[in-house]
PDB file of C-alpha atoms and ligand atoms in Angstrom:
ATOM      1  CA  UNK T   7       8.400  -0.237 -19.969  1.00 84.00           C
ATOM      2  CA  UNK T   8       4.775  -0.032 -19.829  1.00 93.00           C
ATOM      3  CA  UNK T   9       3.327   2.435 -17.960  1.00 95.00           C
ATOM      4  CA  UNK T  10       0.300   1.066 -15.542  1.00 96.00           C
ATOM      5  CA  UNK T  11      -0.462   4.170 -13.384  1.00 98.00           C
ATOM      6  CA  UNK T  12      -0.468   7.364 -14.709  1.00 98.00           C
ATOM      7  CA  UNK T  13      -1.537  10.661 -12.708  1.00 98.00           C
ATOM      8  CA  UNK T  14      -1.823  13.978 -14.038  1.00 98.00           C
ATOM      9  CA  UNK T  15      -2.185  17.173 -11.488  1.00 98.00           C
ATOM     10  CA  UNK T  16      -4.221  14.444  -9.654  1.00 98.00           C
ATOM     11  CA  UNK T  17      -5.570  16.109  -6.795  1.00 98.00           C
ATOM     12  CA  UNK T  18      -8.102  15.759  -3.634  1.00 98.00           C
ATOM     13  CA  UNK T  19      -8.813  18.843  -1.632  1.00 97.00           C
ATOM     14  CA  UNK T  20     -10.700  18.711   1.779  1.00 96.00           C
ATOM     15  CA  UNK T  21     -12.405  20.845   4.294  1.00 92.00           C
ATOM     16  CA  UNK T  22     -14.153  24.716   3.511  1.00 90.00           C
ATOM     17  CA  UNK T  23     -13.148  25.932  -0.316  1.00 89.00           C
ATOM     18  CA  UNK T  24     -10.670  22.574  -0.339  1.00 89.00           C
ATOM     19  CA  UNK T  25      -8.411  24.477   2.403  1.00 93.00           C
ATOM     20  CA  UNK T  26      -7.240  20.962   2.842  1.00 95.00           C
ATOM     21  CA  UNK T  27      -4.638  20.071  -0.060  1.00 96.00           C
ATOM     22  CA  UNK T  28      -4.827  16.437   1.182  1.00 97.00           C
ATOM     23  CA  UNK T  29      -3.222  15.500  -2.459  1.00 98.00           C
ATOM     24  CA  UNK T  30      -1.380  18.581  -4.579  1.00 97.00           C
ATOM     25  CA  UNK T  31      -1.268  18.110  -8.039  1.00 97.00           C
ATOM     26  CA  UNK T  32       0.045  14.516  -8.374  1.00 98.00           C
ATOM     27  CA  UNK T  33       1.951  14.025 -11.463  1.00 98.00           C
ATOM     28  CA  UNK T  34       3.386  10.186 -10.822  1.00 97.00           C
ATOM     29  CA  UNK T  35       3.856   7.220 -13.241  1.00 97.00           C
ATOM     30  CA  UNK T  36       4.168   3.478 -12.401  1.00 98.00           C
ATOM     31  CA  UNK T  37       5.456   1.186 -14.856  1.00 97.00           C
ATOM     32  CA  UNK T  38       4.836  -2.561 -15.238  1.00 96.00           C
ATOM     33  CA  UNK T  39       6.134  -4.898 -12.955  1.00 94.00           C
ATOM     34  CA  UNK T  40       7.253  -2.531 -10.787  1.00 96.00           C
ATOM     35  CA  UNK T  41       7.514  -2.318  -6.163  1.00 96.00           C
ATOM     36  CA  UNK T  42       6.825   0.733  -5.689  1.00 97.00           C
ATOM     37  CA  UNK T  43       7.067   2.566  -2.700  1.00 97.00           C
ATOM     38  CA  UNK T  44       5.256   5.694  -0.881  1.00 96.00           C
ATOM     39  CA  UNK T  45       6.469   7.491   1.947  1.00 94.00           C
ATOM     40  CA  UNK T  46       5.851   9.910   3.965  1.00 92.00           C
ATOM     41  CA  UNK T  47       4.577  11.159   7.465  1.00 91.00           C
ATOM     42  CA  UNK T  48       1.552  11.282   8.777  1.00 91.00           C
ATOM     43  CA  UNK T  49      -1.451  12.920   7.237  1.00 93.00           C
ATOM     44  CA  UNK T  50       1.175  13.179   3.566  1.00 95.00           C
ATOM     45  CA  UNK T  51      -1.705  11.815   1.751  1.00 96.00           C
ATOM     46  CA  UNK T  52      -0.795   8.448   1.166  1.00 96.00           C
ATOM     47  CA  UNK T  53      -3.934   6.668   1.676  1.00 96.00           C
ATOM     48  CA  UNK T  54      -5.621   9.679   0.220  1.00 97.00           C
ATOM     49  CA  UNK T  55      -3.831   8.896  -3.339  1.00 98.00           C
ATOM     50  CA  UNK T  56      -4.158   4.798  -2.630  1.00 97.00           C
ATOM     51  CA  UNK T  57      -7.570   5.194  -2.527  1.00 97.00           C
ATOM     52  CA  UNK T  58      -7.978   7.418  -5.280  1.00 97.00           C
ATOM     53  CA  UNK T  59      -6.001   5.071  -7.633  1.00 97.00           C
ATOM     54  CA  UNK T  60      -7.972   1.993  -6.403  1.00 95.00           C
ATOM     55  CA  UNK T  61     -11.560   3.817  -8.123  1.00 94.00           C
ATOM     56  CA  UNK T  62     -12.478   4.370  -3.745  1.00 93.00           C
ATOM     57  CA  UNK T  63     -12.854   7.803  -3.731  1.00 95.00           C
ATOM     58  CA  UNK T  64     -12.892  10.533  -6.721  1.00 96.00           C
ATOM     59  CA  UNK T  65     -10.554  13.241  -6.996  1.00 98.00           C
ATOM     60  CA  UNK T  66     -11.556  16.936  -7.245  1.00 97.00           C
ATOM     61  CA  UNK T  67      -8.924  18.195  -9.580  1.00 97.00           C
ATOM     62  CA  UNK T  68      -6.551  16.178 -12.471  1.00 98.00           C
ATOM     63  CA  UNK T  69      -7.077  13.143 -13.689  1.00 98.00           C
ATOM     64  CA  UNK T  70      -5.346   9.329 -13.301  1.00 98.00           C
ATOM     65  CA  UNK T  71      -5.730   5.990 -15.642  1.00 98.00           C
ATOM     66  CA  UNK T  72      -4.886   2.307 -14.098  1.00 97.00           C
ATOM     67  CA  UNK T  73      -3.921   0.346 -17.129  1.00 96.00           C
ATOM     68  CA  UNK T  74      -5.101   2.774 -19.358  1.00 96.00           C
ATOM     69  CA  UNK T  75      -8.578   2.934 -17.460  1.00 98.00           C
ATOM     70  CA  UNK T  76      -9.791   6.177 -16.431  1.00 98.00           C
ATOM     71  CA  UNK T  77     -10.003   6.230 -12.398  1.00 97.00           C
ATOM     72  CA  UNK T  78     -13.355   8.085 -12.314  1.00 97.00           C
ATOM     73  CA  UNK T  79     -15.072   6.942 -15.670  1.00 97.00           C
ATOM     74  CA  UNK T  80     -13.759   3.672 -15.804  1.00 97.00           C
ATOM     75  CA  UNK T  81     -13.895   2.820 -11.829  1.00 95.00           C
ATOM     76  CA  UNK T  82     -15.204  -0.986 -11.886  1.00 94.00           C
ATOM     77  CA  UNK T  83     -12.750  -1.857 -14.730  1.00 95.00           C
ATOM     78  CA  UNK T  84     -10.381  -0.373 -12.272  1.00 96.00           C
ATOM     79  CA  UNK T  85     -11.605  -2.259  -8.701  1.00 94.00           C
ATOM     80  CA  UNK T  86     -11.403  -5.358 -11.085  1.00 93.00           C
ATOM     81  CA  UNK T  87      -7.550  -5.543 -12.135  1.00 95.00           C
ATOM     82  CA  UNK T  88      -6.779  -3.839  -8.344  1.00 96.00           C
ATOM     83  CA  UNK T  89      -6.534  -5.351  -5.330  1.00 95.00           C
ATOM     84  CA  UNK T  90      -6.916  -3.333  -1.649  1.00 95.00           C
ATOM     85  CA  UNK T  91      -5.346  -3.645   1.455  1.00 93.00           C
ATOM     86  CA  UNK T  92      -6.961  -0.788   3.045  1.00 91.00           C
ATOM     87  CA  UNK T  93      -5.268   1.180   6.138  1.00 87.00           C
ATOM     88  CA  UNK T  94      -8.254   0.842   8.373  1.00 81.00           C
ATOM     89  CA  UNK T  95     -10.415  -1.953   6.504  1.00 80.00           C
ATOM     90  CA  UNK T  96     -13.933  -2.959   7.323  1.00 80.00           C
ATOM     91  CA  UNK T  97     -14.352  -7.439   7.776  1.00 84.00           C
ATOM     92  CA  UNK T  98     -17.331  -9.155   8.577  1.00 89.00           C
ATOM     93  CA  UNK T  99     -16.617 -10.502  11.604  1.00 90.00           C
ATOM     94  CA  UNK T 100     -19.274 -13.420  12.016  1.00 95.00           C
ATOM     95  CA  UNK T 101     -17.814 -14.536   8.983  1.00 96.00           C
ATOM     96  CA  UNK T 102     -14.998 -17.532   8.921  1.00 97.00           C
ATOM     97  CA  UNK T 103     -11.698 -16.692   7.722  1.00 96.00           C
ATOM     98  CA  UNK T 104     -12.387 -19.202   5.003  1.00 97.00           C
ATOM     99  CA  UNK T 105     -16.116 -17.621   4.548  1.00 97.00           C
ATOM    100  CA  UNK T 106     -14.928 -14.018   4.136  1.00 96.00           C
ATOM    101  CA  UNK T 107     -12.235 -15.247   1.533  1.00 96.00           C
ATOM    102  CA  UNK T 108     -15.150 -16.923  -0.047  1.00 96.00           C
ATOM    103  CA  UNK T 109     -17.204 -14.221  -0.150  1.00 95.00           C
ATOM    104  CA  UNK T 110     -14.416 -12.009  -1.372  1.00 94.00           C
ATOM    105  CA  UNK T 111     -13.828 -14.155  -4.494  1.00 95.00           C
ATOM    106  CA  UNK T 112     -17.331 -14.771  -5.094  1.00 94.00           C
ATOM    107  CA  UNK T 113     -17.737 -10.558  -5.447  1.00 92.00           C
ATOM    108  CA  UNK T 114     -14.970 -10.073  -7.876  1.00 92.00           C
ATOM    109  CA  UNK T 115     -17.036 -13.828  -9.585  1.00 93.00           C
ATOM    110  CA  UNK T 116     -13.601 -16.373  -9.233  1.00 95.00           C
ATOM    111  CA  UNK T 117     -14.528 -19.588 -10.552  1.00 96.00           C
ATOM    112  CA  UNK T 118     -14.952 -21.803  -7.950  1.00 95.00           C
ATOM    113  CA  UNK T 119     -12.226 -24.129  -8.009  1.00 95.00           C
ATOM    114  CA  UNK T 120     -10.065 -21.680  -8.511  1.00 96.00           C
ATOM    115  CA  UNK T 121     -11.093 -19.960  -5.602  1.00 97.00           C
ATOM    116  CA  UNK T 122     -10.622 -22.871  -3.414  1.00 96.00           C
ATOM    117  CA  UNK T 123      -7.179 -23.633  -4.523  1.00 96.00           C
ATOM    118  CA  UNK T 124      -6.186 -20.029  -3.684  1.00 94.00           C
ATOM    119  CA  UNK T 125      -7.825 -19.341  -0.472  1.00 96.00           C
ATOM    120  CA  UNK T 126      -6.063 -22.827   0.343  1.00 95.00           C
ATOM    121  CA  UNK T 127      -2.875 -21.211  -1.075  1.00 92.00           C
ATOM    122  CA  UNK T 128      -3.383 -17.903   1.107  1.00 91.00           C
ATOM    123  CA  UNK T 129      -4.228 -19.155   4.119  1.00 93.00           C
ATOM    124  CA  UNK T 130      -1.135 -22.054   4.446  1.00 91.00           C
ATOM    125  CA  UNK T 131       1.746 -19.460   4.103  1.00 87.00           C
ATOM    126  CA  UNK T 132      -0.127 -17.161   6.501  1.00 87.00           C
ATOM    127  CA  UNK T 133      -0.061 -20.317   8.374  1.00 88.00           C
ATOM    128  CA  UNK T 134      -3.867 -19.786   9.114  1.00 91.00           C
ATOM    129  CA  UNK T 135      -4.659 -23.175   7.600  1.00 91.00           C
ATOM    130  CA  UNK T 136      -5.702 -24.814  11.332  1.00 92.00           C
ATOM    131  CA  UNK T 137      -7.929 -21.580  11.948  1.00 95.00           C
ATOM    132  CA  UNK T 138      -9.880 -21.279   8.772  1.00 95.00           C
ATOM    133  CA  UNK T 139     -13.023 -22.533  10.053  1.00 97.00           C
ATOM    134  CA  UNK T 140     -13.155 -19.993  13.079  1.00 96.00           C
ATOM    135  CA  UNK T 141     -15.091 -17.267  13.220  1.00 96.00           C
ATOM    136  CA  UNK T 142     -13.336 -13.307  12.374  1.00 95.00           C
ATOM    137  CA  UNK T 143     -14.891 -11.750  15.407  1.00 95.00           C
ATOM    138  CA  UNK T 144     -11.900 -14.042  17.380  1.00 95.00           C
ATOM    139  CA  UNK T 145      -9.178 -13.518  14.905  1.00 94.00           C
ATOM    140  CA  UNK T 146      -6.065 -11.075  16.341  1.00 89.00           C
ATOM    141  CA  UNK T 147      -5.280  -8.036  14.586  1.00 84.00           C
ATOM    142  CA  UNK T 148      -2.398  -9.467  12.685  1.00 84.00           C
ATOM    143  CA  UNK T 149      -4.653 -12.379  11.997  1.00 89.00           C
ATOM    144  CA  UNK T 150      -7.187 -10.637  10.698  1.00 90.00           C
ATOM    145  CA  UNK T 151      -4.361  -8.311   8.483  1.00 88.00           C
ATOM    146  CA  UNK T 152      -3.236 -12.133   7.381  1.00 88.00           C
ATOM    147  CA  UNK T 153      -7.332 -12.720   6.065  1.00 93.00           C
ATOM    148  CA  UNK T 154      -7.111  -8.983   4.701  1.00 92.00           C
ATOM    149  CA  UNK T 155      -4.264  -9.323   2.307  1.00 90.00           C
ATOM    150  CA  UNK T 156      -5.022 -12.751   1.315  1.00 92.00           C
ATOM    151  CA  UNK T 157      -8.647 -11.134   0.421  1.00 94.00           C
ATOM    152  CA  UNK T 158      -6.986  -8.508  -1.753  1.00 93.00           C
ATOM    153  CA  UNK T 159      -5.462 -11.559  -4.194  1.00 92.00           C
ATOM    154  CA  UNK T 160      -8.393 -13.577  -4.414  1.00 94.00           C
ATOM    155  CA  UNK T 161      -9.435 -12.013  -7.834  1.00 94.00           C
ATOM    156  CA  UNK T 162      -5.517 -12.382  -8.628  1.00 93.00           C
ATOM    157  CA  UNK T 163      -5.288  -8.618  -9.556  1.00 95.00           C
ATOM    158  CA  UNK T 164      -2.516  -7.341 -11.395  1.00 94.00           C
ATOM    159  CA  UNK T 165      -2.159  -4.475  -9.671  1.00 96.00           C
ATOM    160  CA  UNK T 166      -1.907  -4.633  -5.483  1.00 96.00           C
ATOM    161  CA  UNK T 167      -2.286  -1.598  -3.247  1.00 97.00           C
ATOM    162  CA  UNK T 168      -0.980  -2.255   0.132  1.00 95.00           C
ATOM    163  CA  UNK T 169      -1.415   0.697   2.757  1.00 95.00           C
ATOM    164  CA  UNK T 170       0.746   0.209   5.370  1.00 91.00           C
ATOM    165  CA  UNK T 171       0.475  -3.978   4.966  1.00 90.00           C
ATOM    166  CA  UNK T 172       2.957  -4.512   7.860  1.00 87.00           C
ATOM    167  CA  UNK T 173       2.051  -2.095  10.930  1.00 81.00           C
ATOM    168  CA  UNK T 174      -0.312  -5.014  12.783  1.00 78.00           C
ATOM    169  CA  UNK T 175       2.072  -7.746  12.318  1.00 83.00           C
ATOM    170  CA  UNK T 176       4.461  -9.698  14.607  1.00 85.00           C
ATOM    171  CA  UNK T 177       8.172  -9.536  13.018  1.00 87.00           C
ATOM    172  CA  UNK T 178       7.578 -13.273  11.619  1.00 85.00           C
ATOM    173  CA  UNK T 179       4.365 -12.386  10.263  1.00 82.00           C
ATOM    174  CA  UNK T 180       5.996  -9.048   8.460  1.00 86.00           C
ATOM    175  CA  UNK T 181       8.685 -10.931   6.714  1.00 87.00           C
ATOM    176  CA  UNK T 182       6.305 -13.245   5.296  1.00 83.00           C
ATOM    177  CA  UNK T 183       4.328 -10.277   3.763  1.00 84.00           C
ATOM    178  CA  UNK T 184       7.716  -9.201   2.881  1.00 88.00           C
ATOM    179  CA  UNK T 185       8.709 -12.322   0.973  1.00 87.00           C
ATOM    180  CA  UNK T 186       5.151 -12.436  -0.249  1.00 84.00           C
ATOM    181  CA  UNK T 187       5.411  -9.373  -1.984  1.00 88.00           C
ATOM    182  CA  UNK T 188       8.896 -10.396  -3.182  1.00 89.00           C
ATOM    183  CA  UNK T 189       7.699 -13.419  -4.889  1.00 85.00           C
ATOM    184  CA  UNK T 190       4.193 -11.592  -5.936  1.00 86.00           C
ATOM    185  CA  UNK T 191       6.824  -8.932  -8.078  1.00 89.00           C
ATOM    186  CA  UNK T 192       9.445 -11.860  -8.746  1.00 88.00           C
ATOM    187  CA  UNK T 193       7.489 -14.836 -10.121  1.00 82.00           C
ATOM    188  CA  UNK T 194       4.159 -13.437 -10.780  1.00 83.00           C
ATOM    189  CA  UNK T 195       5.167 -10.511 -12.270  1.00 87.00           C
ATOM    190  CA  UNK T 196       2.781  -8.111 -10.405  1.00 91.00           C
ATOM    191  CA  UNK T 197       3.101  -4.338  -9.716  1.00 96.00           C
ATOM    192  CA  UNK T 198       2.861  -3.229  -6.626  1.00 96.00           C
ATOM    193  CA  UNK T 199       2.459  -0.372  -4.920  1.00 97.00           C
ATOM    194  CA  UNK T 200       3.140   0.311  -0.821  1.00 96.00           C
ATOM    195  CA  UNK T 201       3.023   2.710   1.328  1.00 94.00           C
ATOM    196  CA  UNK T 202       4.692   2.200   4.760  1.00 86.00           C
ATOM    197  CA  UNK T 203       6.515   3.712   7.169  1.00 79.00           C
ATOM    198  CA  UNK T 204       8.840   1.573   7.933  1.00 81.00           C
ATOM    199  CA  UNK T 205      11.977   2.450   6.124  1.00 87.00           C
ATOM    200  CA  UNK T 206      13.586  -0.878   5.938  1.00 85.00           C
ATOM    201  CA  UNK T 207      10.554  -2.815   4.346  1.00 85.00           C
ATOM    202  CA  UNK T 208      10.578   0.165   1.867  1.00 89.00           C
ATOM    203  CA  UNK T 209      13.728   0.030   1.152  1.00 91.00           C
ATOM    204  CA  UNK T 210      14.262  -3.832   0.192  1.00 88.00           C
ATOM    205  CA  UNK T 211      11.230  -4.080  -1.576  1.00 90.00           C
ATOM    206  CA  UNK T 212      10.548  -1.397  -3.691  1.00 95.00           C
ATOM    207  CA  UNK T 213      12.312  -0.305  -7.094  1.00 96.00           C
ATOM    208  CA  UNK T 214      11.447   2.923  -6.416  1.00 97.00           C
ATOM    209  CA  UNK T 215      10.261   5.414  -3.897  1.00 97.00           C
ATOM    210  CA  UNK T 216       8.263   8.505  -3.690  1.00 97.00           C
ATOM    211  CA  UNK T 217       8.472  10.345  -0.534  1.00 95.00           C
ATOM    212  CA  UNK T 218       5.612  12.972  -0.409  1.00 95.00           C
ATOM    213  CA  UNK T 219       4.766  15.462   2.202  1.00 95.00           C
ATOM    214  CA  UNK T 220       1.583  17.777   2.358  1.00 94.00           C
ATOM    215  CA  UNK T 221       0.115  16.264   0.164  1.00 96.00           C
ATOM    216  CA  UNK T 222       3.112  16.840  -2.565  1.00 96.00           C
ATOM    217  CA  UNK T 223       5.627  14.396  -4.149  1.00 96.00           C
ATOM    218  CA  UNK T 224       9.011  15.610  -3.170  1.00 95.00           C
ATOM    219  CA  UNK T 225      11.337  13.124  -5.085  1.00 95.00           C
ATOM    220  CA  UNK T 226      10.855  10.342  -7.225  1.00 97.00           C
ATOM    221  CA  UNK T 227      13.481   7.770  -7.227  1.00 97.00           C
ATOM    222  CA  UNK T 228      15.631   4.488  -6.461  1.00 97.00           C
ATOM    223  CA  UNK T 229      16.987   4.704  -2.854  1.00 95.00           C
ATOM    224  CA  UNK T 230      20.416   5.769  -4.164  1.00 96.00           C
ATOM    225  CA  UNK T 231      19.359   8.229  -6.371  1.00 97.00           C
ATOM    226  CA  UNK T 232      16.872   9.769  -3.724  1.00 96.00           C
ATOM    227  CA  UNK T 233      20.667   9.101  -0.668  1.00 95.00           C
ATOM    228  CA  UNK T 234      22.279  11.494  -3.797  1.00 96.00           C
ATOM    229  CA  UNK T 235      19.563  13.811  -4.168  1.00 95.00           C
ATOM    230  CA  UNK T 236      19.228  14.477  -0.435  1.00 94.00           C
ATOM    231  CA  UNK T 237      23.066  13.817   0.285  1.00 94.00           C
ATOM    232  CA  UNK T 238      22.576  11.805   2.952  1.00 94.00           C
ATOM    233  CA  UNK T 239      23.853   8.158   3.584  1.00 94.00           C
ATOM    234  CA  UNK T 240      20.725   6.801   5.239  1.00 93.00           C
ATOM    235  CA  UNK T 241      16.914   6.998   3.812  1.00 92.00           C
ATOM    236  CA  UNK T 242      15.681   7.452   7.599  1.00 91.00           C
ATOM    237  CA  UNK T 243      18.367  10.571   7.285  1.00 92.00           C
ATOM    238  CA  UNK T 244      17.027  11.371   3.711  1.00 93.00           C
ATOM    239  CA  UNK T 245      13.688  11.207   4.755  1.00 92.00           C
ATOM    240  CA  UNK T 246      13.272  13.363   7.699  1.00 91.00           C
ATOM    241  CA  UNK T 247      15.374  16.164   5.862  1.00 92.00           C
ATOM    242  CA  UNK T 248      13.383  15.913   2.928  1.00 92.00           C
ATOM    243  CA  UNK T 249       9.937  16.203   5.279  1.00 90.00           C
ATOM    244  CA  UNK T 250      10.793  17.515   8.280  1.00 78.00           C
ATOM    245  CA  UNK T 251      12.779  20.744   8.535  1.00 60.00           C
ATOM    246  CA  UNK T 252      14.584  22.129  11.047  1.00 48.00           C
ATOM    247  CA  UNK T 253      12.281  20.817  13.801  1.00 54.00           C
ATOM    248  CA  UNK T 254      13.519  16.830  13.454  1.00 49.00           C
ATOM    249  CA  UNK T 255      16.557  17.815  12.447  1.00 52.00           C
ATOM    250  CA  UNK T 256      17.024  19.172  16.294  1.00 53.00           C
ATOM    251  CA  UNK T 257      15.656  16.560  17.592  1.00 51.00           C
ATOM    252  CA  UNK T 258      18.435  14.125  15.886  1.00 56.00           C
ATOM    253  CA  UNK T 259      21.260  16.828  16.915  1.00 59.00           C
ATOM    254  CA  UNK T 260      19.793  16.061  20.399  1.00 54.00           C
ATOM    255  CA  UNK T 261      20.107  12.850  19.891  1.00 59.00           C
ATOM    256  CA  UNK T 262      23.613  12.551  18.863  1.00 58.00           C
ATOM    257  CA  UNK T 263      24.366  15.011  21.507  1.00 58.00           C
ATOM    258  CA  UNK T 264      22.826  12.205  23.936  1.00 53.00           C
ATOM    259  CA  UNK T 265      25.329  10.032  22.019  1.00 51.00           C
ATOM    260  CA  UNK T 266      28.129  12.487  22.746  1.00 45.00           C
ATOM    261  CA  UNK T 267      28.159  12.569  26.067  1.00 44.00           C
ATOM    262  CA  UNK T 268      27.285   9.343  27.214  1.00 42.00           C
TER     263      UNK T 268
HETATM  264  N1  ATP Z   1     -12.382  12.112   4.578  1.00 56.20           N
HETATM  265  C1  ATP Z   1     -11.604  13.129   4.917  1.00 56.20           C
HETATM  266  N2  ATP Z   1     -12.138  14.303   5.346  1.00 56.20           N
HETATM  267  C2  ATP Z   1     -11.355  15.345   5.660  1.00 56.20           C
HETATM  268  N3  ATP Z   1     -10.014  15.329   5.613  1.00 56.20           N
HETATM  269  C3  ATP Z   1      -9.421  14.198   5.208  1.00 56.20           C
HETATM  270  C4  ATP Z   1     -10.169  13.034   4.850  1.00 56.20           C
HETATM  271  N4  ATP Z   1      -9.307  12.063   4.475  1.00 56.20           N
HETATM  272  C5  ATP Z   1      -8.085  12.587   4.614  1.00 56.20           C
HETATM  273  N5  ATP Z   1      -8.131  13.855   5.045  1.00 56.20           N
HETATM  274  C6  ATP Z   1      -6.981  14.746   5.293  1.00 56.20           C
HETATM  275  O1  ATP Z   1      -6.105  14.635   4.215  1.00 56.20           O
HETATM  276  C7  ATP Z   1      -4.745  14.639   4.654  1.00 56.20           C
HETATM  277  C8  ATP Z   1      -4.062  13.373   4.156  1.00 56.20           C
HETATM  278  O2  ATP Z   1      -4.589  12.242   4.837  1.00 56.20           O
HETATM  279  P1  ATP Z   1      -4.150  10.757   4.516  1.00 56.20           P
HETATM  280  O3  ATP Z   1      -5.002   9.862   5.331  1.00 56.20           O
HETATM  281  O4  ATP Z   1      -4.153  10.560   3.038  1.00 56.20           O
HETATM  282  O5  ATP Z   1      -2.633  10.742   5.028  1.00 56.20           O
HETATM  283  P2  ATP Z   1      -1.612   9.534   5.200  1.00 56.20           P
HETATM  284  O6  ATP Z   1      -0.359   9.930   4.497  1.00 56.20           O
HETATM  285  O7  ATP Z   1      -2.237   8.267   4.803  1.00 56.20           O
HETATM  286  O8  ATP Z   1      -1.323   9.543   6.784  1.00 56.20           O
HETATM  287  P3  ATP Z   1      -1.013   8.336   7.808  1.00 56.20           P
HETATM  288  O9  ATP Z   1       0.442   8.024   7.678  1.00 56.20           O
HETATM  289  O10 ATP Z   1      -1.315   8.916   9.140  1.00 56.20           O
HETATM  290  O11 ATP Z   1      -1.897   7.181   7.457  1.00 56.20           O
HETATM  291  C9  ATP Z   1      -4.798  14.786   6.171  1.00 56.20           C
HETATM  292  O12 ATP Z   1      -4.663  16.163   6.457  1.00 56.20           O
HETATM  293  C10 ATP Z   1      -6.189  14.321   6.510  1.00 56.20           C
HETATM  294  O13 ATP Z   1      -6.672  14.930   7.681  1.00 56.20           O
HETATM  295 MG1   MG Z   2      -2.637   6.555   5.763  1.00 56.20          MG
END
């Protein structure tokens, strides 16, 4: 298997002297073809390493390569066979839907018909197709996620960074990202790589998962092998004993006490 993402003691430190290990010596690989999957609570460093790998941001320590292309040195070869979904992404809101998808696939220089046919493509199983002509600024937030995604395939990257893809959508509107993604890693062959917190999501979709926490990777696995490693028979389970300590692990003994008594 080909390895597309490669990260050695990748790192990104924040705050006085780097007192903030945002991202702690990263050592990850990513083969071809491959869902997979990041988790972890809030402020792990998820979007911190998405955006690293996507040529956004630089790191301050270790290195990473994206097809063989060095994230730092090689950053526009990189933003070329990526694609974003961003966690808190910026959208030009006196744009159309059909404008801004447009304008997308004119940056990343789409041939025109080709362009078309896609942003016709995107915007039918989003089911967006009666809206296109309307203007962002009256878009919903799931709507606009819809645009966002479809704007991070326009260039038909083979690579796709998703951060957190599903947390503005309806339940409809999340299992069509989920059977998007499906068919995007199926048929077309694309690697992907999420982050999300929602477990189930994670758990269909991806191959394998990497749960981090302050900034480092704890495990690296397929669900069962991570259910082994953390001998526990759920990944919720798995998860919060892998990241939370004895903290959430009182708060679920409360909880089944709850259960208990009721
Ligand atoms: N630009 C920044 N300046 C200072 N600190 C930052 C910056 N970006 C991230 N951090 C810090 O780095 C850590 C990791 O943040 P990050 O956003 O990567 O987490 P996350 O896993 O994506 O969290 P969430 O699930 O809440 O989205 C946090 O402590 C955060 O405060
Ligand atoms: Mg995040």
């Amino acid at each position: 298997m080909k390895e597309l993402i490669r990260t050695d003691k990748l790192s990104k430190y924040y705050g006085k002297n780097g007192s903030i290990k945002a991202v702690d010596k990263l050592d990850l690989k990513v083969y071809e073809g491959e869902t997979f999957g990041l988790l972890g609570p809030n402020g792990a460093g998820k979007t911190t390493i998405i955006r690293m790998l996507s040529g956004i941001i630089s790191p301050s320590n270790g290195t990473a390569s994206v097809n063989g292309f060095d994230i730092v040195k090689q950053d526009i070869e990189v933003k070329r066979i990526t694609g974003l979904l961003a966690e808190s992404p910026g959208l030009y809101d006196k744009l159309s839907a059909y404008e801004f998808l447009e304008f997308m696939g004119a940056l990343y220089e789409v041939p025109e018909n080709i362009l078309k046919q896609r942003i016709d493509h995107y915007l039918k199983i989003f089911a967006l197709d009666g809206r296109q002509d309307y203007l962002l600024e009256g878009f919903s937030r799931g709507m606009k996620q819809k645009v966002l995604i479809a704007a991070a395939m326009v260039h038909d990257p083979a690579i796709i960074f998703l951060d957190e893809p599903t947390s503005a959508l309806d339940p409809r509107a999340a299992l069509t990202v989920k059977h998007l993604l499906k068919e995007l890693s199926e048929d077309a062959g694309k690697t992907i790589f999420v982050s999300s917190h929602i477990l189930p999501i994670i758990e269909e979709l991806c191959d394998r998962i990497g749960i981090i926490n302050e900034g480092k990777l704890i495990t690296v696995g397929t669900v069962e092998e991570i259910l082994t490693q953390a001998e526990k028979p759920t990944l919720e389970e798995a998860f919060i004993a892998m990241t939370g300590g004895v903290d959430k692990k009182e708060l679920l003994a409360w909880r089944e006490q709850g259960n208990g008594s009721a």
